[in-house]
mmCIF file of C-alpha atoms in Angstrom:
data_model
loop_
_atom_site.group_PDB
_atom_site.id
_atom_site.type_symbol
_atom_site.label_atom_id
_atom_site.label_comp_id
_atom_site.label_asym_id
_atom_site.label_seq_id
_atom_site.Cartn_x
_atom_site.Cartn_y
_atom_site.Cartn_z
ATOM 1 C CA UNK A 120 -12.289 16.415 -27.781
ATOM 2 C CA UNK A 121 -9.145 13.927 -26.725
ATOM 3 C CA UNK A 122 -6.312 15.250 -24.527
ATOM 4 C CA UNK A 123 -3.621 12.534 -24.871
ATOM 5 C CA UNK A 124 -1.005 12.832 -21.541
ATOM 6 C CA UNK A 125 2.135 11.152 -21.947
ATOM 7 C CA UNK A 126 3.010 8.192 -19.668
ATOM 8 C CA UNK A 127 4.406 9.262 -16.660
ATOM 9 C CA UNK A 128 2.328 12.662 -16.090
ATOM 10 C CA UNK A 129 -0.110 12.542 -13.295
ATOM 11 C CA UNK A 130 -3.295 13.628 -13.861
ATOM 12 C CA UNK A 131 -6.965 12.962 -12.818
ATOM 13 C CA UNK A 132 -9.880 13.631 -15.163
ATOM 14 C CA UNK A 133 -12.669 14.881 -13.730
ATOM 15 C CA UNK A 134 -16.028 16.162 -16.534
ATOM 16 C CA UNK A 135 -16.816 19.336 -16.576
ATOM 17 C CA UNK A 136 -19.681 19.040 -18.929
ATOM 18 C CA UNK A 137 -22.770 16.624 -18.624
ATOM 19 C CA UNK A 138 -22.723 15.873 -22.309
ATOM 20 C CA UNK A 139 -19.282 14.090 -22.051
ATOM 21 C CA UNK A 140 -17.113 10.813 -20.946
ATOM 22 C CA UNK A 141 -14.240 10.755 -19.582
ATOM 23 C CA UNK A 142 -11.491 7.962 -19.684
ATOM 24 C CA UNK A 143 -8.129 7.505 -17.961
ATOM 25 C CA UNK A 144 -6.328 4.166 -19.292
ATOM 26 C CA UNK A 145 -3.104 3.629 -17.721
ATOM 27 C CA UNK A 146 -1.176 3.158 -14.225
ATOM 28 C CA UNK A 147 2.084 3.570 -12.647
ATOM 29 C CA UNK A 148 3.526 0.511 -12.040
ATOM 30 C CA UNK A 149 6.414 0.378 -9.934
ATOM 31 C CA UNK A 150 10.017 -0.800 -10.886
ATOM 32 C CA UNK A 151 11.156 -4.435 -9.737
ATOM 33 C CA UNK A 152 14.045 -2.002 -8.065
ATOM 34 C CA UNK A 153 11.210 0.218 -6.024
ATOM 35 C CA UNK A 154 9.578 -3.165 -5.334
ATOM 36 C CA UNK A 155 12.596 -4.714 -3.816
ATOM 37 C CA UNK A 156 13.503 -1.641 -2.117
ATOM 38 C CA UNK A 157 10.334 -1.151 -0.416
ATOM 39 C CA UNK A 158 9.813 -4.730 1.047
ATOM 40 C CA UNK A 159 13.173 -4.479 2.256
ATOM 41 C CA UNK A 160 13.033 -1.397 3.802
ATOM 42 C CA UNK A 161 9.537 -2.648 5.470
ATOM 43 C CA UNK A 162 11.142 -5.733 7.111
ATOM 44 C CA UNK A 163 14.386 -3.951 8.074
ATOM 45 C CA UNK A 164 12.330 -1.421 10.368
ATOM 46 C CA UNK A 165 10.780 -5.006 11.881
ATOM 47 C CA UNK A 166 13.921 -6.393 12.353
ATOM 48 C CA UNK A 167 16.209 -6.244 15.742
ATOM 49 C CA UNK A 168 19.743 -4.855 15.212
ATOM 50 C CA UNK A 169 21.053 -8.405 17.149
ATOM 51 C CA UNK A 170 19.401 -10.388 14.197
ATOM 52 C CA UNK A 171 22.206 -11.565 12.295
ATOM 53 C CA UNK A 172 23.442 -14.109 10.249
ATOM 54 C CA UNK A 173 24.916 -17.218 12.030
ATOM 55 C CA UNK A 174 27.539 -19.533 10.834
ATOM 56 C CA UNK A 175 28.550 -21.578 13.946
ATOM 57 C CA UNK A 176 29.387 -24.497 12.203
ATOM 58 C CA UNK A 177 31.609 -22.730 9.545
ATOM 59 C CA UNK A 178 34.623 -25.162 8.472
ATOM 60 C CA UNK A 179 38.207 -23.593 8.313
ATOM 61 C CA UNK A 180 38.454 -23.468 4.685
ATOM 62 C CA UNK A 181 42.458 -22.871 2.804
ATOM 63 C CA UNK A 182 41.112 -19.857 0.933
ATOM 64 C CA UNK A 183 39.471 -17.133 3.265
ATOM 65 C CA UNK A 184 38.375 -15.432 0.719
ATOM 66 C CA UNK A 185 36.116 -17.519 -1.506
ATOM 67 C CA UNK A 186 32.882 -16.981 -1.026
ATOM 68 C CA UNK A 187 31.410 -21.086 -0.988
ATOM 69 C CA UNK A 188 28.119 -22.378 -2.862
ATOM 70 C CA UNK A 189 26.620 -23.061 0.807
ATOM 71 C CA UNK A 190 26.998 -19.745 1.788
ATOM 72 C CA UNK A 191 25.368 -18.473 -1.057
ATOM 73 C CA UNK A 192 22.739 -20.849 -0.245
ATOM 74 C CA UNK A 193 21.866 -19.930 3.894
ATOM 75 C CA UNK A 194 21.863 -16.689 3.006
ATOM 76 C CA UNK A 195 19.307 -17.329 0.314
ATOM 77 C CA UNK A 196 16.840 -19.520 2.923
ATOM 78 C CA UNK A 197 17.013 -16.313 5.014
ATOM 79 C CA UNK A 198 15.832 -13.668 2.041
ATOM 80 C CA UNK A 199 13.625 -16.771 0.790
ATOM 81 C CA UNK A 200 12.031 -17.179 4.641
ATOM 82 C CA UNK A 201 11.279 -13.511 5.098
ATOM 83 C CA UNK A 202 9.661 -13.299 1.621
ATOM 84 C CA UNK A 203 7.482 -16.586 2.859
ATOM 85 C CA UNK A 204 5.939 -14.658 5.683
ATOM 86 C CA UNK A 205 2.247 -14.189 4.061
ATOM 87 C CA UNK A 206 0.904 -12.192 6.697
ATOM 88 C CA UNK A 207 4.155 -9.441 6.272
ATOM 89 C CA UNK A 208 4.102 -9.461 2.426
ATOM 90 C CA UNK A 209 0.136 -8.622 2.394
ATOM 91 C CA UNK A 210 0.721 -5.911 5.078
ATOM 92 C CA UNK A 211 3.647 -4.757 3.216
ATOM 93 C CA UNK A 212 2.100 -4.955 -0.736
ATOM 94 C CA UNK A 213 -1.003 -2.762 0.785
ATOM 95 C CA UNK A 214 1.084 -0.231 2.663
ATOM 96 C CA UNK A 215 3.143 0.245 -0.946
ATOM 97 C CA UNK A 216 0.729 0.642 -3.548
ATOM 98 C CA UNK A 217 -1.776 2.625 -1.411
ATOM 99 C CA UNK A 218 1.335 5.263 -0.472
ATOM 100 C CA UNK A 219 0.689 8.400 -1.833
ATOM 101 C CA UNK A 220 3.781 9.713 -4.292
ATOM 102 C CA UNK A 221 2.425 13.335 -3.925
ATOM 103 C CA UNK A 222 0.398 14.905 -1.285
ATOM 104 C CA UNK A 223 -3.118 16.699 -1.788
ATOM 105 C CA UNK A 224 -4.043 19.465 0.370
ATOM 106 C CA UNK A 225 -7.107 18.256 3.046
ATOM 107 C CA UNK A 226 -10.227 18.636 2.125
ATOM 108 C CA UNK A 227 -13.059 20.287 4.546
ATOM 109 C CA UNK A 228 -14.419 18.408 6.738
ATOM 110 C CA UNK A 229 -17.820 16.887 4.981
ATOM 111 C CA UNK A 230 -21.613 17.558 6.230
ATOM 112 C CA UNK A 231 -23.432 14.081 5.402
ATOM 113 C CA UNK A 232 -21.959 12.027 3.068
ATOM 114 C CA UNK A 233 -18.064 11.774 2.254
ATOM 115 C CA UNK A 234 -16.117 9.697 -0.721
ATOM 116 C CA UNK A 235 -12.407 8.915 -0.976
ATOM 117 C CA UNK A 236 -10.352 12.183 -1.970
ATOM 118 C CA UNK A 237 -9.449 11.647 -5.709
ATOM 119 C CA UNK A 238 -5.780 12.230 -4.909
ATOM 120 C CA UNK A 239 -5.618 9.376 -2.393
ATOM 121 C CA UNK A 240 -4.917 5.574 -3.158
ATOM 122 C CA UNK A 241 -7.004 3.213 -1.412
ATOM 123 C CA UNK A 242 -7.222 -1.198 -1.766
ATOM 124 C CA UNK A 243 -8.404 -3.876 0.374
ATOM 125 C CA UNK A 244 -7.450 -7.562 1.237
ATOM 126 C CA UNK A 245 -10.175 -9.751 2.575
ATOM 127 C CA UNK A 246 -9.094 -12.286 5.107
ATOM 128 C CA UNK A 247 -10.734 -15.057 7.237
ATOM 129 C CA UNK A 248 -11.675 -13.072 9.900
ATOM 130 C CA UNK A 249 -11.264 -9.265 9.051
ATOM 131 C CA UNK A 250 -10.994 -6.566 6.372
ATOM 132 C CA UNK A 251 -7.360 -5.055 5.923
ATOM 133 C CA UNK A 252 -8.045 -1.195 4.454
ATOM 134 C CA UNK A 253 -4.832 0.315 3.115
ATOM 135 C CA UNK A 254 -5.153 4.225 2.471
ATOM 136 C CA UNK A 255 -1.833 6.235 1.128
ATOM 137 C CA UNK A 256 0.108 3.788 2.926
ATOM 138 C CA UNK A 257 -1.574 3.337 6.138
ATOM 139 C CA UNK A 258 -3.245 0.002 7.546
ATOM 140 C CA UNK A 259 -6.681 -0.156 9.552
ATOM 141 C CA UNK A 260 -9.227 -3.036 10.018
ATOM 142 C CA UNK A 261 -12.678 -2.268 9.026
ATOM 143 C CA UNK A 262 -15.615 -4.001 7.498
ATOM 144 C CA UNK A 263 -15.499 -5.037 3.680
ATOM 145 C CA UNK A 264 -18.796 -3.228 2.920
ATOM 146 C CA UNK A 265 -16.579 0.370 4.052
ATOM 147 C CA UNK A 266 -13.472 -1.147 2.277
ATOM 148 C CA UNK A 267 -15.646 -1.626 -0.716
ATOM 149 C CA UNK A 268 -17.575 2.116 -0.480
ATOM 150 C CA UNK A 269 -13.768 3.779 0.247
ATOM 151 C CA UNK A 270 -12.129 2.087 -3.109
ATOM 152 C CA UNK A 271 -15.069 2.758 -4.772
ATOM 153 C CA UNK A 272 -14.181 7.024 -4.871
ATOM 154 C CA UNK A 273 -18.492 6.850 -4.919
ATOM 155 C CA UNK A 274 -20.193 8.774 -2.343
ATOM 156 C CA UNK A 275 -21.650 7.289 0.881
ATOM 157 C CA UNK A 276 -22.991 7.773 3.875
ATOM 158 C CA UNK A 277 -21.242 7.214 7.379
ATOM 159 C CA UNK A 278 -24.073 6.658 9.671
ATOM 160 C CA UNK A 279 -25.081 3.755 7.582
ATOM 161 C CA UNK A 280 -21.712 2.018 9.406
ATOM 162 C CA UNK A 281 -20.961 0.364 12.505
ATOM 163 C CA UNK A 282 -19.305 2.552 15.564
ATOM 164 C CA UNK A 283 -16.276 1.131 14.532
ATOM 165 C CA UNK A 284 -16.436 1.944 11.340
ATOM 166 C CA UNK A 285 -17.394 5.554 11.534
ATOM 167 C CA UNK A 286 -14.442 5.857 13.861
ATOM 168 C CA UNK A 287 -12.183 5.100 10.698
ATOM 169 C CA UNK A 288 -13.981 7.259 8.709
ATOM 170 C CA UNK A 289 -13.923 10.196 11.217
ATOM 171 C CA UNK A 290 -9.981 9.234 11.329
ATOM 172 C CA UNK A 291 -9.905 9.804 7.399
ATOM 173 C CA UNK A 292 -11.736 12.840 7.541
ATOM 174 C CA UNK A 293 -9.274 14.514 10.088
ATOM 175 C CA UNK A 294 -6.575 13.273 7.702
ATOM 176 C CA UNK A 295 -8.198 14.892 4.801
ATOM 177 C CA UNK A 296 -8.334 11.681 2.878
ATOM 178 C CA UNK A 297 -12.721 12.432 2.373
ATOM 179 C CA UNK A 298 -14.427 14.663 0.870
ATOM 180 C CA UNK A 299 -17.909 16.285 0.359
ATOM 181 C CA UNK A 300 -19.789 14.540 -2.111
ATOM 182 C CA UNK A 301 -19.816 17.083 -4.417
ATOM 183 C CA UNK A 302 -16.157 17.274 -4.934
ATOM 184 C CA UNK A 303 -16.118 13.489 -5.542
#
């Protein structure tokens, strides 16, 4: 059997037979507009209502209302300097594509092992010195061998963590965001 979905139904396809293989091909990539909205939106709530564009050395010009090429062209270093700023862009690009676009009731609170809840949305980023988890939007540092069982939606098994780490995953939990095993 096939069931085709049209794009832009969500769906998650889960066997219900152990003769069988299942196959989801496809994503929801967001718009350039939802992209430029969200990074926007995610440096606005950084910035301080005093920030504001400065033109001190402005030159009287005869037509106050033309808008001149070097105008055009601070304000463009200021969009192009926030958009340089590495370390906001990777917080930022995590937070969005992790952010859940429909919420899943919470799961029940898991007995031994636990695996990411099928509707949550989880990525990494690796840096020098730490592991940046993004889960339905949220940030937390943890080690890249949890980052790597989370995103993996496989079962594992807490204790085999650090104290730190099983302090994020307890955090999940309570959030709902793992589940038993079985309902992996």
């Amino acid at each position: 059997d096939m069931l085709y979905l049209p794009p832009n139904i969500a769906h998650w396809g889960i066997s219900q037979s152990d003769d069988c293989i299942t196959y989801s091909i496809g994503f929801r990539a967001p718009s350039h507009s939802e992209i430029l909205l969200g990074f926007s939106h995610f440096v606005a709530e950084e910035l301080s209502a005093d920030q504001r564009f400065s033109d001190p050395d402005l030159p009287l010009q005869q037509d106050p209302g033309e808008i001149k090429p070097w105008v055009l062209a601070r304000y463009k270093q200021e969009l192009q300097a926030l958009l340089s700023d590495e370390e906001r862009l990777t917080e930022w690009f995590g937070r969005f594509v992790t952010e859940v676009k429909r919420q899943t009731p919470p799961s029940v609170e898991p007995p031994e092992g636990v695996c990411l809840n099928p509707g949550c949305r989880a990525a990494y980023v690796v840096q020098a010195d730490s592991t940046l988890l993004f889960v339905n939007g949220e940030l937390a540092e943890c080690s890249l061998d949890l980052a790597r069982a989370i995103c993996s939606y496989q079962p594992f098994a807490p204790e085999e963590f650090s104290a730190e780490d099983q302090e994020l995953i307890e955090q999940l939990q309570e959030a709902g965001w793992l589940n038993d095993p079985e309902d992996c």
